[in-house]
Coordinates of C-alpha atoms and ligand atoms in Angstrom, one line a residue:
M924 CA 38.5 -73.3 -36.6
D925 CA 41.0 -74.3 -39.2
L926 CA 44.3 -74.1 -37.8
G927 CA 45.9 -74.2 -41.3
I928 CA 48.6 -77.5 -41.1
A929 CA 47.1 -80.3 -43.5
G930 CA 50.3 -81.3 -45.3
R931 CA 52.4 -79.9 -43.0
K932 CA 55.4 -82.5 -41.5
A933 CA 55.3 -82.4 -37.9
L934 CA 58.5 -84.7 -36.5
L935 CA 57.2 -85.3 -32.9
N936 CA 59.6 -86.9 -31.0
G937 CA 58.6 -89.5 -28.2
A938 CA 55.2 -89.8 -29.1
S939 CA 53.8 -93.9 -29.2
R940 CA 52.6 -93.3 -25.8
G941 CA 51.0 -90.8 -23.4
L942 CA 50.7 -87.0 -23.8
G943 CA 53.4 -87.6 -27.2
K944 CA 50.6 -89.9 -28.4
A945 CA 47.7 -87.1 -28.0
C946 CA 50.1 -84.0 -29.6
A947 CA 50.4 -86.7 -32.6
V948 CA 46.5 -87.5 -33.1
A949 CA 46.2 -84.1 -32.7
L950 CA 47.8 -83.1 -35.9
A951 CA 46.7 -86.2 -37.7
Q952 CA 43.2 -84.7 -37.4
E953 CA 44.1 -81.0 -38.8
G954 CA 45.5 -83.1 -41.6
A955 CA 49.7 -82.8 -40.7
D956 CA 51.3 -86.3 -42.1
L957 CA 53.6 -87.0 -38.9
T958 CA 57.1 -88.7 -38.3
I959 CA 56.8 -90.4 -34.6
V960 CA 60.1 -91.5 -32.3
A961 CA 60.1 -93.6 -29.5
R962 CA 62.1 -96.6 -28.2
T963 CA 59.6 -99.4 -28.1
R964 CA 58.6 -101.3 -32.0
D965 CA 55.6 -102.3 -31.1
V966 CA 53.9 -100.0 -29.4
L967 CA 55.1 -97.7 -31.5
E968 CA 53.9 -99.7 -34.2
R969 CA 50.7 -99.6 -33.1
T970 CA 50.2 -96.5 -33.0
C971 CA 51.8 -95.3 -36.0
D972 CA 48.4 -97.5 -37.3
E973 CA 45.4 -97.0 -35.4
I974 CA 46.3 -93.1 -36.0
R975 CA 47.0 -94.1 -40.8
A976 CA 43.5 -95.8 -39.2
A977 CA 41.0 -93.2 -38.0
T978 CA 42.5 -90.0 -39.7
G979 CA 44.3 -91.0 -42.9
V980 CA 47.1 -88.8 -43.1
T981 CA 50.6 -90.5 -43.8
V982 CA 52.6 -91.9 -40.0
V983 CA 56.2 -93.4 -41.1
P984 CA 56.8 -94.5 -37.5
V985 CA 61.3 -94.2 -36.3
V986 CA 62.0 -96.9 -33.2
G987 CA 65.9 -95.0 -31.6
D988 CA 66.3 -93.2 -28.5
I989 CA 66.0 -89.3 -28.8
T990 CA 68.0 -89.1 -26.3
T991 CA 71.2 -90.6 -28.6
D992 CA 73.1 -89.2 -31.4
A993 CA 71.8 -92.3 -33.3
G994 CA 68.9 -91.4 -32.3
R995 CA 68.5 -88.5 -33.3
K996 CA 70.2 -89.1 -36.7
A997 CA 67.4 -91.7 -37.3
A998 CA 64.9 -88.9 -36.7
I999 CA 65.9 -86.2 -39.1
A1000 CA 67.1 -89.2 -42.0
A1001 CA 63.0 -89.7 -42.0
C1002 CA 61.1 -86.1 -41.9
P1003 CA 64.5 -83.5 -43.0
A1004 CA 62.0 -80.9 -43.0
P1005 CA 59.7 -80.8 -39.8
D1006 CA 57.9 -77.7 -40.3
I1007 CA 56.6 -78.6 -37.0
M1008 CA 58.5 -80.4 -33.9
L1009 CA 57.6 -82.1 -30.5
N1010 CA 60.4 -82.7 -28.4
N1011 CA 59.4 -85.0 -25.8
A1012 CA 61.1 -88.0 -23.9
D1013 CA 60.8 -89.2 -20.3
G1014 CA 60.8 -87.5 -16.7
P1015 CA 63.7 -88.9 -14.3
L1016 CA 62.3 -91.0 -11.2
P1017 CA 62.7 -89.4 -7.4
G1018 CA 65.2 -89.3 -6.0
D1019 CA 67.3 -87.5 -3.5
F1020 CA 70.6 -85.6 -4.5
R1021 CA 73.5 -87.1 -2.2
Y1022 CA 73.4 -89.4 -4.4
W1023 CA 73.3 -88.8 -7.8
T1024 CA 76.3 -89.1 -9.3
R1025 CA 78.0 -87.0 -12.4
N1026 CA 76.7 -89.5 -14.8
D1027 CA 73.1 -89.1 -13.4
W1028 CA 73.2 -85.5 -14.3
I1029 CA 74.5 -85.6 -17.5
V1030 CA 71.7 -88.4 -19.0
A1031 CA 68.9 -86.0 -16.7
L1032 CA 71.0 -83.4 -19.3
D1033 CA 71.0 -85.5 -21.9
A1034 CA 67.0 -86.6 -22.2
M1035 CA 65.5 -83.0 -20.7
M1036 CA 67.8 -80.5 -22.1
L1037 CA 70.8 -80.6 -24.1
G1038 CA 68.9 -83.0 -27.0
P1039 CA 66.1 -81.3 -27.2
I1040 CA 68.1 -78.8 -27.5
E1041 CA 70.0 -80.6 -30.4
M1042 CA 66.9 -80.8 -32.5
I1043 CA 66.4 -76.9 -32.3
R1044 CA 69.8 -77.2 -34.4
L1045 CA 69.9 -79.8 -36.1
T1046 CA 65.6 -78.3 -37.8
V1047 CA 65.3 -74.3 -36.9
D1048 CA 67.6 -73.2 -39.8
G1049 CA 64.9 -74.7 -43.0
M1050 CA 62.3 -73.5 -40.8
I1051 CA 63.3 -70.0 -40.7
G1052 CA 64.3 -70.6 -45.0
R1053 CA 60.6 -72.0 -45.2
G1054 CA 59.5 -69.4 -43.4
F1055 CA 57.4 -71.5 -41.3
G1056 CA 57.8 -73.0 -37.9
R1057 CA 56.4 -74.6 -34.4
I1058 CA 59.1 -75.9 -32.0
I1059 CA 57.5 -76.7 -29.0
N1060 CA 59.0 -79.1 -26.1
I1061 CA 57.0 -81.6 -23.4
V1062 CA 58.2 -79.7 -20.0
S1063 CA 57.6 -80.2 -16.9
R1064 CA 55.5 -78.4 -13.8
S1065 CA 59.0 -78.5 -12.1
V1066 CA 60.4 -75.7 -13.8
K1067 CA 57.7 -73.5 -11.4
I1068 CA 56.4 -74.9 -9.2
P1069 CA 59.6 -76.8 -8.3
Q1070 CA 59.1 -81.0 -7.1
L1071 CA 60.8 -81.9 -4.3
E1072 CA 61.5 -85.0 -5.2
L1073 CA 62.6 -84.7 -8.5
G1074 CA 65.9 -82.5 -8.3
L1075 CA 66.3 -83.3 -11.5
S1076 CA 63.6 -81.9 -13.5
N1077 CA 63.8 -79.1 -11.9
G1078 CA 66.9 -78.4 -12.6
A1079 CA 67.7 -79.8 -15.9
R1080 CA 64.0 -79.0 -17.7
S1081 CA 65.1 -75.2 -16.7
G1082 CA 68.2 -75.5 -18.2
L1083 CA 66.3 -76.5 -21.7
V1084 CA 63.7 -73.1 -20.6
G1085 CA 66.4 -70.5 -19.9
F1086 CA 67.7 -70.8 -23.6
V1087 CA 64.4 -71.5 -25.5
S1088 CA 63.3 -68.2 -23.9
G1089 CA 66.6 -66.5 -25.5
L1090 CA 66.4 -68.4 -28.9
A1091 CA 62.5 -68.3 -29.3
R1092 CA 63.3 -63.5 -29.6
Q1093 CA 65.3 -64.5 -32.3
T1094 CA 63.3 -66.5 -35.0
V1095 CA 59.7 -65.3 -34.3
A1096 CA 60.4 -62.8 -37.0
H1097 CA 60.7 -65.9 -39.3
N1098 CA 57.5 -67.6 -38.3
V1099 CA 59.5 -70.0 -36.1
T1100 CA 58.4 -69.8 -32.5
I1101 CA 59.4 -72.2 -30.0
N1102 CA 57.3 -72.6 -26.9
N1103 CA 57.6 -75.1 -24.0
L1104 CA 54.3 -76.6 -22.1
L1105 CA 54.6 -77.2 -18.9
P1106 CA 52.2 -80.0 -17.6
G1107 CA 51.3 -80.8 -14.3
I1108 CA 49.5 -83.8 -13.5
F1109 CA 48.0 -86.2 -16.5
D1110 CA 46.7 -89.3 -16.2
S1111 CA 49.7 -91.5 -18.1
D1112 CA 52.5 -94.2 -17.5
A1113 CA 55.1 -91.3 -16.7
Q1114 CA 52.2 -90.4 -13.4
R1115 CA 52.1 -93.7 -12.4
R1116 CA 56.0 -94.6 -13.2
H1117 CA 57.3 -91.5 -10.9
I1118 CA 54.4 -92.5 -8.2
K1119 CA 56.1 -96.0 -8.0
G1120 CA 59.0 -94.1 -7.3
M1121 CA 57.7 -92.2 -4.1
L1122 CA 56.5 -95.3 -2.5
K1123 CA 58.3 -96.4 1.0
E1124 CA 58.3 -99.2 3.2
G1125 CA 55.5 -99.1 5.4
G1126 CA 54.2 -95.4 3.8
K1127 CA 50.7 -94.5 1.8
S1128 CA 50.1 -97.1 -1.0
F1129 CA 49.9 -96.7 -4.8
D1130 CA 46.2 -96.3 -5.0
E1131 CA 46.2 -93.4 -1.6
I1132 CA 49.1 -91.4 -2.8
W1133 CA 47.0 -91.5 -6.7
R1134 CA 43.7 -90.1 -4.7
D1135 CA 45.8 -87.7 -2.5
R1136 CA 47.3 -85.8 -5.8
A1137 CA 43.8 -86.3 -7.8
A1138 CA 42.6 -84.5 -4.0
A1139 CA 45.4 -81.6 -3.9
N1140 CA 44.8 -80.2 -7.6
P1141 CA 42.3 -77.8 -7.9
A1142 CA 40.4 -79.4 -10.8
M1143 CA 40.1 -82.3 -8.1
R1144 CA 42.2 -84.7 -11.0
Y1145 CA 44.4 -85.9 -13.2
G1146 CA 44.8 -84.4 -16.6
N1147 CA 43.7 -86.1 -19.7
P1148 CA 46.5 -86.0 -22.5
A1149 CA 44.3 -84.9 -25.5
E1150 CA 43.6 -81.0 -23.2
L1151 CA 47.4 -80.5 -23.2
A1152 CA 46.9 -81.9 -26.8
A1153 CA 44.5 -79.4 -28.2
Y1154 CA 46.7 -76.5 -26.6
F1155 CA 50.1 -77.9 -28.1
A1156 CA 48.0 -78.0 -31.5
F1157 CA 46.5 -74.6 -31.6
L1158 CA 50.4 -73.5 -30.9
C1159 CA 51.5 -75.3 -34.2
S1160 CA 48.5 -73.0 -36.4
I1161 CA 49.2 -70.6 -38.6
H1162 CA 47.0 -69.2 -35.7
A1163 CA 49.8 -68.7 -33.0
G1164 CA 52.9 -66.8 -34.6
F1165 CA 53.4 -64.2 -32.6
I1166 CA 53.7 -66.5 -28.9
T1167 CA 56.7 -67.9 -28.9
G1168 CA 59.4 -68.1 -25.7
Q1169 CA 56.4 -69.3 -23.6
N1170 CA 56.1 -71.1 -20.5
L1171 CA 52.4 -72.3 -20.4
L1172 CA 50.8 -74.3 -18.1
I1173 CA 48.2 -77.3 -18.4
D1174 CA 47.9 -77.8 -14.4
G1175 CA 44.3 -77.4 -13.2
G1176 CA 45.4 -75.0 -11.5
S1177 CA 47.8 -75.9 -8.7
Y1178 CA 50.7 -73.1 -10.0
P1179 CA 49.4 -71.1 -6.4
G1180 CA 49.9 -67.6 -8.4
T1181 CA 48.1 -65.0 -9.6
Y1182 CA 51.6 -64.3 -12.1
Ligands
NAP1306 N1 52.2 -87.3 -17.3 C1 52.3 -86.3 -15.8 O1 51.4 -86.1 -15.5 C2 53.7 -85.4 -16.3 C3 53.9 -83.9 -15.3 C4 54.9 -83.3 -16.0 C5 55.8 -83.6 -16.4 N2 55.6 -84.7 -17.7 C6 56.7 -85.0 -18.1 O2 55.9 -85.1 -19.9 C7 57.1 -86.1 -20.5 C8 56.0 -87.0 -21.0 O3 55.0 -87.6 -20.1 P1 53.9 -88.3 -20.5 O4 53.1 -89.0 -18.8 O5 53.4 -88.8 -21.8 O6 54.6 -90.0 -20.7 P2 55.0 -91.5 -20.8 O7 52.7 -91.7 -21.5 O8 55.8 -92.8 -19.8 O9 55.1 -91.5 -22.6 C9 56.4 -91.6 -22.8 C10 56.8 -90.9 -24.6 O10 58.1 -90.7 -24.7 C11 58.4 -92.3 -25.6 N3 60.0 -92.3 -25.4 C12 60.6 -91.5 -23.6 N4 61.7 -91.7 -24.1 C13 62.0 -91.5 -25.0 C14 63.5 -91.4 -25.7 N5 64.3 -91.4 -24.8 N6 63.9 -91.8 -27.1 C15 62.4 -91.7 -28.1 N7 61.2 -91.6 -27.4 C16 61.5 -92.1 -25.8 C17 57.6 -93.2 -24.5 O11 58.1 -94.1 -25.7 P3 58.8 -95.7 -25.6 O12 58.9 -95.4 -23.7 O13 58.4 -96.9 -26.6 O14 60.3 -94.6 -26.4 C18 56.1 -92.6 -25.7 O15 56.1 -92.3 -26.5 C19 57.9 -87.0 -19.4 O16 59.0 -86.3 -19.4 C20 57.2 -86.2 -18.4 O17 58.5 -86.4 -17.1 C21 54.7 -85.4 -17.2

């Protein structure tokens, strides 16, 4: 299928590794030009070189923290009129809400709710004016299946999807769609960090937890980031203009409900 996005400008926040990188690769394979934002310069530049060499598209690196005003400013300066935007950044570590301060919550909201909303505010009217826009937020299955150890994610990400649910219905008439991808367990650095955060003295080892999580999934495995990226690329395509405000699980069937 031709996704019809060759030559489109895509701004991918949090895309030098993991799920974001896979999304960047998928769009480059469709001929979109990329601007990729991440904090760690050498990893980012390596990813940009790799994608350029493999696909021949233009790939602009932006070193910055997308949860800050300075990072957002740098992203928009490098790609002022994106047709496609991915919102993505780190998730929080596991913990007990009894120990979270107000500042812990503000950091979580900046990363998982207020930051993405600000990026949407900075880009959506341009997309509406140009008559094409695809905004996709990588969220988490935690908004449908609360993860007991991840209260910051359950809370902050639900704020983003609640907000998007209303806005997405106001932009779709202009061919600007906003959707959320809800990953289950994927084989990535964030998954490894998450498991390290679950280790307890005298408890299961990293390898045991890693295996148990795979075994508990109906697919009996972790997702491959390319599987999420294929879905992402379709949602960015010219064919997906009637899909908006959706929370799309990609989780190997771990969500246990019918609807
Ligand atoms: N993997 C899973 O199983 C899973 C499941 C559910 C939800 N999620 C969520 O999905 C998101 C992506 O996960 P992942 O597995 O792809 O993570 P990852 O492998 O750690 O990759 C995260 C990417 O985002 C960049 N990044 C992180 N924070 C950033 C910031 N503040 N500003 C700019 N760039 C930033 C990282 O580069 P730098 O570190 O260099 O900035 C990296 O390129 C996370 O929010 C995670 O919680 C993941």
